[in-house]
Amino acid sequence: MSDHINFYFDIISPYAYIAYKKILKINNVDFKLKPILLGGLHNLAGITAPAFNKYKMKNMQNDCELVSKKNNISFKWNSRFPINSLSIMRGYLCVKDDKKEEYLNSFFEAYWKENQDLSNKDTVKQMLKKLKIDDNDFFNSINKQDIKNKLKELTQEAFDKEVFGAPTFIVNNKIFWGQDRLEYALDEIKNI
């Protein structure tokens, strides 16, 4: 039986942002954050992302705005969606443990609340400066082979567990996909 909930996420997912904001309000459950590269996961699973289907994209945008409003989460659809999140997700693995939460929250909010262009290196540098993270160390670290491998391994781990999207929660080897399944994951861990 699991004593925690695994949370598979990518900054590029608006639903992962919504789920993360919900998680921040939960104090009595241990969440293990599992960064993945959603594009890589989709490639492994042979899935075309909703972002590349105009009908799904329109619905997803409306849905995210509706869900965010219902949950009192500040949200603004990013005009540059989708971007390649590789550097940001590798960055999460690079930053020190005591900076991970602040890093993740800052990048999620910059993209899904402030409509910032996170594909712009200067924007990322400004954010790192505010977080007191050395940008030279950051950009060197995200290109190290061990960090590249770690993100690939976490993405492969997700795929091997039959995760196909983000956010996904896993408790007791049960998969709960989507921000609207967080409550079910919480019920599962509370029944332990």
PDB file of C-alpha atoms in Angstrom:
ATOM      1  CA  MET A   1       0.000   0.000   0.000  1.00  0.00           C
ATOM      2  CA  SER A   2       1.243   3.428  -0.929  1.00  0.00           C
ATOM      3  CA  ASP A   3       1.775   6.208   1.596  1.00  0.00           C
ATOM      4  CA  HIS A   4       2.032   8.883  -1.108  1.00  0.00           C
ATOM      5  CA  ILE A   5       0.628  10.004  -4.441  1.00  0.00           C
ATOM      6  CA  ASN A   6       2.868  10.159  -7.498  1.00  0.00           C
ATOM      7  CA  PHE A   7       2.119  13.263  -9.558  1.00  0.00           C
ATOM      8  CA  TYR A   8       3.315  13.135 -13.173  1.00  0.00           C
ATOM      9  CA  PHE A   9       3.386  16.596 -14.728  1.00  0.00           C
ATOM     10  CA  ASP A  10       4.801  18.867 -17.393  1.00  0.00           C
ATOM     11  CA  ILE A  11       4.734  22.662 -17.219  1.00  0.00           C
ATOM     12  CA  ILE A  12       3.223  22.703 -20.723  1.00  0.00           C
ATOM     13  CA  SER A  13      -0.023  21.133 -19.513  1.00  0.00           C
ATOM     14  CA  PRO A  14      -2.653  23.648 -18.391  1.00  0.00           C
ATOM     15  CA  TYR A  15      -4.397  20.856 -16.509  1.00  0.00           C
ATOM     16  CA  ALA A  16      -1.159  20.036 -14.667  1.00  0.00           C
ATOM     17  CA  TYR A  17      -1.026  23.698 -13.603  1.00  0.00           C
ATOM     18  CA  ILE A  18      -4.585  23.503 -12.267  1.00  0.00           C
ATOM     19  CA  ALA A  19      -3.812  20.225 -10.475  1.00  0.00           C
ATOM     20  CA  TYR A  20      -0.629  21.669  -8.969  1.00  0.00           C
ATOM     21  CA  LYS A  21      -2.530  24.663  -7.613  1.00  0.00           C
ATOM     22  CA  LYS A  22      -4.998  22.256  -6.001  1.00  0.00           C
ATOM     23  CA  ILE A  23      -2.152  20.190  -4.542  1.00  0.00           C
ATOM     24  CA  LEU A  24      -0.647  23.273  -2.896  1.00  0.00           C
ATOM     25  CA  LYS A  25      -3.817  23.543  -0.790  1.00  0.00           C
ATOM     26  CA  ILE A  26      -3.513  19.965   0.530  1.00  0.00           C
ATOM     27  CA  ASN A  27      -1.393  19.609   3.655  1.00  0.00           C
ATOM     28  CA  ASN A  28      -1.918  16.078   4.925  1.00  0.00           C
ATOM     29  CA  VAL A  29      -0.834  14.055   1.862  1.00  0.00           C
ATOM     30  CA  ASP A  30       2.663  13.363   0.565  1.00  0.00           C
ATOM     31  CA  PHE A  31       2.930  14.060  -3.167  1.00  0.00           C
ATOM     32  CA  LYS A  32       5.983  12.776  -5.048  1.00  0.00           C
ATOM     33  CA  LEU A  33       6.490  15.093  -7.985  1.00  0.00           C
ATOM     34  CA  LYS A  34       7.475  13.280 -11.171  1.00  0.00           C
ATOM     35  CA  PRO A  35       8.502  15.636 -13.979  1.00  0.00           C
ATOM     36  CA  ILE A  36       8.091  14.234 -17.484  1.00  0.00           C
ATOM     37  CA  LEU A  37       8.377  15.517 -21.013  1.00  0.00           C
ATOM     38  CA  LEU A  38       4.790  15.353 -22.226  1.00  0.00           C
ATOM     39  CA  GLY A  39       5.768  15.525 -25.893  1.00  0.00           C
ATOM     40  CA  GLY A  40       8.135  12.599 -25.385  1.00  0.00           C
ATOM     41  CA  LEU A  41       5.429  10.627 -23.584  1.00  0.00           C
ATOM     42  CA  HIS A  42       2.983  11.297 -26.413  1.00  0.00           C
ATOM     43  CA  ASN A  43       5.596  10.088 -28.908  1.00  0.00           C
ATOM     44  CA  LEU A  44       6.121   6.872 -26.950  1.00  0.00           C
ATOM     45  CA  ALA A  45       2.368   6.280 -26.781  1.00  0.00           C
ATOM     46  CA  GLY A  46       1.689   7.298 -30.389  1.00  0.00           C
ATOM     47  CA  ILE A  47      -0.683  10.059 -29.289  1.00  0.00           C
ATOM     48  CA  THR A  48      -1.383  13.321 -31.092  1.00  0.00           C
ATOM     49  CA  ALA A  49      -1.663  16.018 -28.449  1.00  0.00           C
ATOM     50  CA  PRO A  50      -4.941  17.981 -28.209  1.00  0.00           C
ATOM     51  CA  ALA A  51      -2.907  21.126 -28.938  1.00  0.00           C
ATOM     52  CA  PHE A  52      -2.598  19.949 -32.535  1.00  0.00           C
ATOM     53  CA  ASN A  53      -6.327  19.429 -33.080  1.00  0.00           C
ATOM     54  CA  LYS A  54      -8.195  22.721 -33.532  1.00  0.00           C
ATOM     55  CA  TYR A  55     -11.468  21.332 -32.161  1.00  0.00           C
ATOM     56  CA  LYS A  56      -9.891  19.838 -29.053  1.00  0.00           C
ATOM     57  CA  MET A  57      -7.736  22.924 -28.586  1.00  0.00           C
ATOM     58  CA  LYS A  58     -10.734  25.268 -28.510  1.00  0.00           C
ATOM     59  CA  ASN A  59     -12.554  23.015 -26.052  1.00  0.00           C
ATOM     60  CA  MET A  60      -9.450  22.627 -23.881  1.00  0.00           C
ATOM     61  CA  GLN A  61      -9.024  26.392 -23.641  1.00  0.00           C
ATOM     62  CA  ASN A  62     -12.658  26.912 -22.656  1.00  0.00           C
ATOM     63  CA  ASP A  63     -12.533  24.004 -20.225  1.00  0.00           C
ATOM     64  CA  CYS A  64      -9.393  25.261 -18.471  1.00  0.00           C
ATOM     65  CA  GLU A  65     -10.915  28.686 -18.008  1.00  0.00           C
ATOM     66  CA  LEU A  66     -14.119  27.155 -16.645  1.00  0.00           C
ATOM     67  CA  VAL A  67     -12.336  24.790 -14.233  1.00  0.00           C
ATOM     68  CA  SER A  68      -9.933  27.479 -13.038  1.00  0.00           C
ATOM     69  CA  LYS A  69     -12.758  29.888 -12.299  1.00  0.00           C
ATOM     70  CA  LYS A  70     -14.700  27.184 -10.427  1.00  0.00           C
ATOM     71  CA  ASN A  71     -11.610  26.432  -8.283  1.00  0.00           C
ATOM     72  CA  ASN A  72     -10.593  30.082  -7.712  1.00  0.00           C
ATOM     73  CA  ILE A  73      -7.319  29.607  -9.569  1.00  0.00           C
ATOM     74  CA  SER A  74      -5.922  32.560 -11.510  1.00  0.00           C
ATOM     75  CA  PHE A  75      -5.525  31.423 -15.097  1.00  0.00           C
ATOM     76  CA  LYS A  76      -4.863  32.981 -18.491  1.00  0.00           C
ATOM     77  CA  TRP A  77      -4.481  30.894 -21.621  1.00  0.00           C
ATOM     78  CA  ASN A  78      -0.944  31.351 -22.925  1.00  0.00           C
ATOM     79  CA  SER A  79      -0.919  32.913 -26.369  1.00  0.00           C
ATOM     80  CA  ARG A  80       2.251  30.956 -27.205  1.00  0.00           C
ATOM     81  CA  PHE A  81       0.845  27.513 -26.389  1.00  0.00           C
ATOM     82  CA  PRO A  82       2.327  25.043 -27.009  1.00  0.00           C
ATOM     83  CA  ILE A  83       6.045  25.549 -26.517  1.00  0.00           C
ATOM     84  CA  ASN A  84       8.840  23.032 -26.135  1.00  0.00           C
ATOM     85  CA  SER A  85       9.138  22.543 -22.358  1.00  0.00           C
ATOM     86  CA  LEU A  86      12.340  20.473 -22.464  1.00  0.00           C
ATOM     87  CA  SER A  87      14.627  23.086 -20.862  1.00  0.00           C
ATOM     88  CA  ILE A  88      12.123  23.963 -18.145  1.00  0.00           C
ATOM     89  CA  MET A  89      11.510  20.340 -17.227  1.00  0.00           C
ATOM     90  CA  ARG A  90      15.229  19.552 -17.168  1.00  0.00           C
ATOM     91  CA  GLY A  91      15.625  22.700 -15.095  1.00  0.00           C
ATOM     92  CA  TYR A  92      13.271  21.350 -12.454  1.00  0.00           C
ATOM     93  CA  LEU A  93      15.611  18.370 -12.082  1.00  0.00           C
ATOM     94  CA  CYS A  94      18.654  20.666 -11.802  1.00  0.00           C
ATOM     95  CA  VAL A  95      17.548  23.127  -9.162  1.00  0.00           C
ATOM     96  CA  LYS A  96      18.315  22.393  -5.535  1.00  0.00           C
ATOM     97  CA  ASP A  97      15.616  20.635  -3.541  1.00  0.00           C
ATOM     98  CA  ASP A  98      14.920  23.724  -1.431  1.00  0.00           C
ATOM     99  CA  LYS A  99      14.190  25.683  -4.654  1.00  0.00           C
ATOM    100  CA  LYS A 100      12.059  23.094  -6.490  1.00  0.00           C
ATOM    101  CA  GLU A 101       8.648  24.227  -5.221  1.00  0.00           C
ATOM    102  CA  GLU A 102       9.365  27.901  -5.815  1.00  0.00           C
ATOM    103  CA  TYR A 103      10.810  27.120  -9.262  1.00  0.00           C
ATOM    104  CA  LEU A 104       7.818  25.048 -10.304  1.00  0.00           C
ATOM    105  CA  ASN A 105       5.263  27.499  -8.991  1.00  0.00           C
ATOM    106  CA  SER A 106       7.036  30.430 -10.651  1.00  0.00           C
ATOM    107  CA  PHE A 107       7.252  28.749 -14.041  1.00  0.00           C
ATOM    108  CA  PHE A 108       3.693  27.416 -13.916  1.00  0.00           C
ATOM    109  CA  GLU A 109       2.393  30.888 -13.033  1.00  0.00           C
ATOM    110  CA  ALA A 110       4.558  32.648 -15.595  1.00  0.00           C
ATOM    111  CA  TYR A 111       3.117  30.457 -18.326  1.00  0.00           C
ATOM    112  CA  TRP A 112      -0.481  29.868 -17.206  1.00  0.00           C
ATOM    113  CA  LYS A 113      -1.234  33.049 -15.278  1.00  0.00           C
ATOM    114  CA  GLU A 114       1.031  35.767 -16.673  1.00  0.00           C
ATOM    115  CA  ASN A 115       1.120  34.703 -20.360  1.00  0.00           C
ATOM    116  CA  GLN A 116       4.919  34.874 -20.487  1.00  0.00           C
ATOM    117  CA  ASP A 117       6.979  33.427 -23.330  1.00  0.00           C
ATOM    118  CA  LEU A 118       8.978  30.685 -21.648  1.00  0.00           C
ATOM    119  CA  SER A 119      10.575  29.745 -24.951  1.00  0.00           C
ATOM    120  CA  ASN A 120      12.471  33.052 -24.729  1.00  0.00           C
ATOM    121  CA  LYS A 121      15.841  32.555 -23.030  1.00  0.00           C
ATOM    122  CA  ASP A 122      15.898  36.147 -21.718  1.00  0.00           C
ATOM    123  CA  THR A 123      12.535  35.620 -20.007  1.00  0.00           C
ATOM    124  CA  VAL A 124      13.864  32.461 -18.371  1.00  0.00           C
ATOM    125  CA  LYS A 125      17.022  34.304 -17.269  1.00  0.00           C
ATOM    126  CA  GLN A 126      14.922  37.035 -15.636  1.00  0.00           C
ATOM    127  CA  MET A 127      12.892  34.424 -13.793  1.00  0.00           C
ATOM    128  CA  LEU A 128      16.015  32.620 -12.607  1.00  0.00           C
ATOM    129  CA  LYS A 129      17.405  35.914 -11.320  1.00  0.00           C
ATOM    130  CA  LYS A 130      14.237  36.491  -9.261  1.00  0.00           C
ATOM    131  CA  LEU A 131      14.575  32.958  -7.909  1.00  0.00           C
ATOM    132  CA  LYS A 132      18.256  33.583  -7.079  1.00  0.00           C
ATOM    133  CA  ILE A 133      19.349  30.744  -9.348  1.00  0.00           C
ATOM    134  CA  ASP A 134      22.557  31.290 -11.281  1.00  0.00           C
ATOM    135  CA  ASP A 135      21.600  31.241 -14.951  1.00  0.00           C
ATOM    136  CA  ASN A 136      25.025  30.032 -16.142  1.00  0.00           C
ATOM    137  CA  ASP A 137      24.863  27.051 -13.801  1.00  0.00           C
ATOM    138  CA  PHE A 138      21.274  26.425 -14.848  1.00  0.00           C
ATOM    139  CA  PHE A 139      21.916  26.402 -18.601  1.00  0.00           C
ATOM    140  CA  ASN A 140      25.063  24.306 -18.169  1.00  0.00           C
ATOM    141  CA  SER A 141      23.239  21.815 -15.957  1.00  0.00           C
ATOM    142  CA  ILE A 142      20.254  21.276 -18.254  1.00  0.00           C
ATOM    143  CA  ASN A 143      22.674  20.154 -20.967  1.00  0.00           C
ATOM    144  CA  LYS A 144      24.479  17.589 -18.836  1.00  0.00           C
ATOM    145  CA  GLN A 145      23.937  14.014 -19.924  1.00  0.00           C
ATOM    146  CA  ASP A 146      22.821  12.809 -16.484  1.00  0.00           C
ATOM    147  CA  ILE A 147      20.012  15.399 -16.426  1.00  0.00           C
ATOM    148  CA  LYS A 148      18.996  14.541 -19.991  1.00  0.00           C
ATOM    149  CA  ASN A 149      18.950  10.865 -19.014  1.00  0.00           C
ATOM    150  CA  LYS A 150      16.973  11.494 -15.824  1.00  0.00           C
ATOM    151  CA  LEU A 151      14.130  13.239 -17.671  1.00  0.00           C
ATOM    152  CA  LYS A 152      14.106  10.475 -20.297  1.00  0.00           C
ATOM    153  CA  GLU A 153      14.012   7.847 -17.528  1.00  0.00           C
ATOM    154  CA  LEU A 154      11.113   9.555 -15.729  1.00  0.00           C
ATOM    155  CA  THR A 155       9.204   9.860 -18.999  1.00  0.00           C
ATOM    156  CA  GLN A 156       9.892   6.192 -19.819  1.00  0.00           C
ATOM    157  CA  GLU A 157       8.856   5.220 -16.265  1.00  0.00           C
ATOM    158  CA  ALA A 158       5.555   7.020 -16.791  1.00  0.00           C
ATOM    159  CA  PHE A 159       5.017   5.262 -20.114  1.00  0.00           C
ATOM    160  CA  ASP A 160       5.886   1.879 -18.580  1.00  0.00           C
ATOM    161  CA  LYS A 161       3.205   2.508 -15.941  1.00  0.00           C
ATOM    162  CA  GLU A 162       0.740   3.249 -18.770  1.00  0.00           C
ATOM    163  CA  VAL A 163       0.612   6.987 -18.119  1.00  0.00           C
ATOM    164  CA  PHE A 164      -0.378   8.740 -21.340  1.00  0.00           C
ATOM    165  CA  GLY A 165      -1.017  12.340 -20.304  1.00  0.00           C
ATOM    166  CA  ALA A 166      -0.485  15.000 -17.690  1.00  0.00           C
ATOM    167  CA  PRO A 167      -1.426  15.377 -15.012  1.00  0.00           C
ATOM    168  CA  THR A 168      -1.596  11.794 -13.867  1.00  0.00           C
ATOM    169  CA  PHE A 169      -1.740  10.587 -10.279  1.00  0.00           C
ATOM    170  CA  ILE A 170      -0.767   7.068  -9.268  1.00  0.00           C
ATOM    171  CA  VAL A 171      -1.683   5.510  -5.928  1.00  0.00           C
ATOM    172  CA  ASN A 172      -1.439   1.774  -5.186  1.00  0.00           C
ATOM    173  CA  ASN A 173      -0.631   1.153  -8.864  1.00  0.00           C
ATOM    174  CA  LYS A 174      -3.961   2.751  -9.823  1.00  0.00           C
ATOM    175  CA  ILE A 175      -3.910   5.493 -12.438  1.00  0.00           C
ATOM    176  CA  PHE A 176      -5.975   8.655 -12.059  1.00  0.00           C
ATOM    177  CA  TRP A 177      -5.646  10.815 -15.168  1.00  0.00           C
ATOM    178  CA  GLY A 178      -6.594  14.475 -15.250  1.00  0.00           C
ATOM    179  CA  GLN A 179      -6.872  17.332 -12.776  1.00  0.00           C
ATOM    180  CA  ASP A 180     -10.468  16.282 -12.098  1.00  0.00           C
ATOM    181  CA  ARG A 181      -9.282  12.905 -10.803  1.00  0.00           C
ATOM    182  CA  LEU A 182      -7.221  14.318  -7.933  1.00  0.00           C
ATOM    183  CA  GLU A 183     -10.140  13.792  -5.568  1.00  0.00           C
ATOM    184  CA  TYR A 184     -10.279  10.111  -6.524  1.00  0.00           C
ATOM    185  CA  ALA A 185      -6.554   9.724  -5.900  1.00  0.00           C
ATOM    186  CA  LEU A 186      -7.058  11.346  -2.499  1.00  0.00           C
ATOM    187  CA  ASP A 187      -9.896   8.921  -1.725  1.00  0.00           C
ATOM    188  CA  GLU A 188      -7.639   5.997  -2.674  1.00  0.00           C
ATOM    189  CA  ILE A 189      -4.821   7.048  -0.355  1.00  0.00           C
ATOM    190  CA  LYS A 190      -7.222   7.769   2.505  1.00  0.00           C
ATOM    191  CA  ASN A 191      -8.626   4.229   2.236  1.00  0.00           C
ATOM    192  CA  ILE A 192      -5.222   2.737   3.064  1.00  0.00           C
TER     193      ILE A 192
END
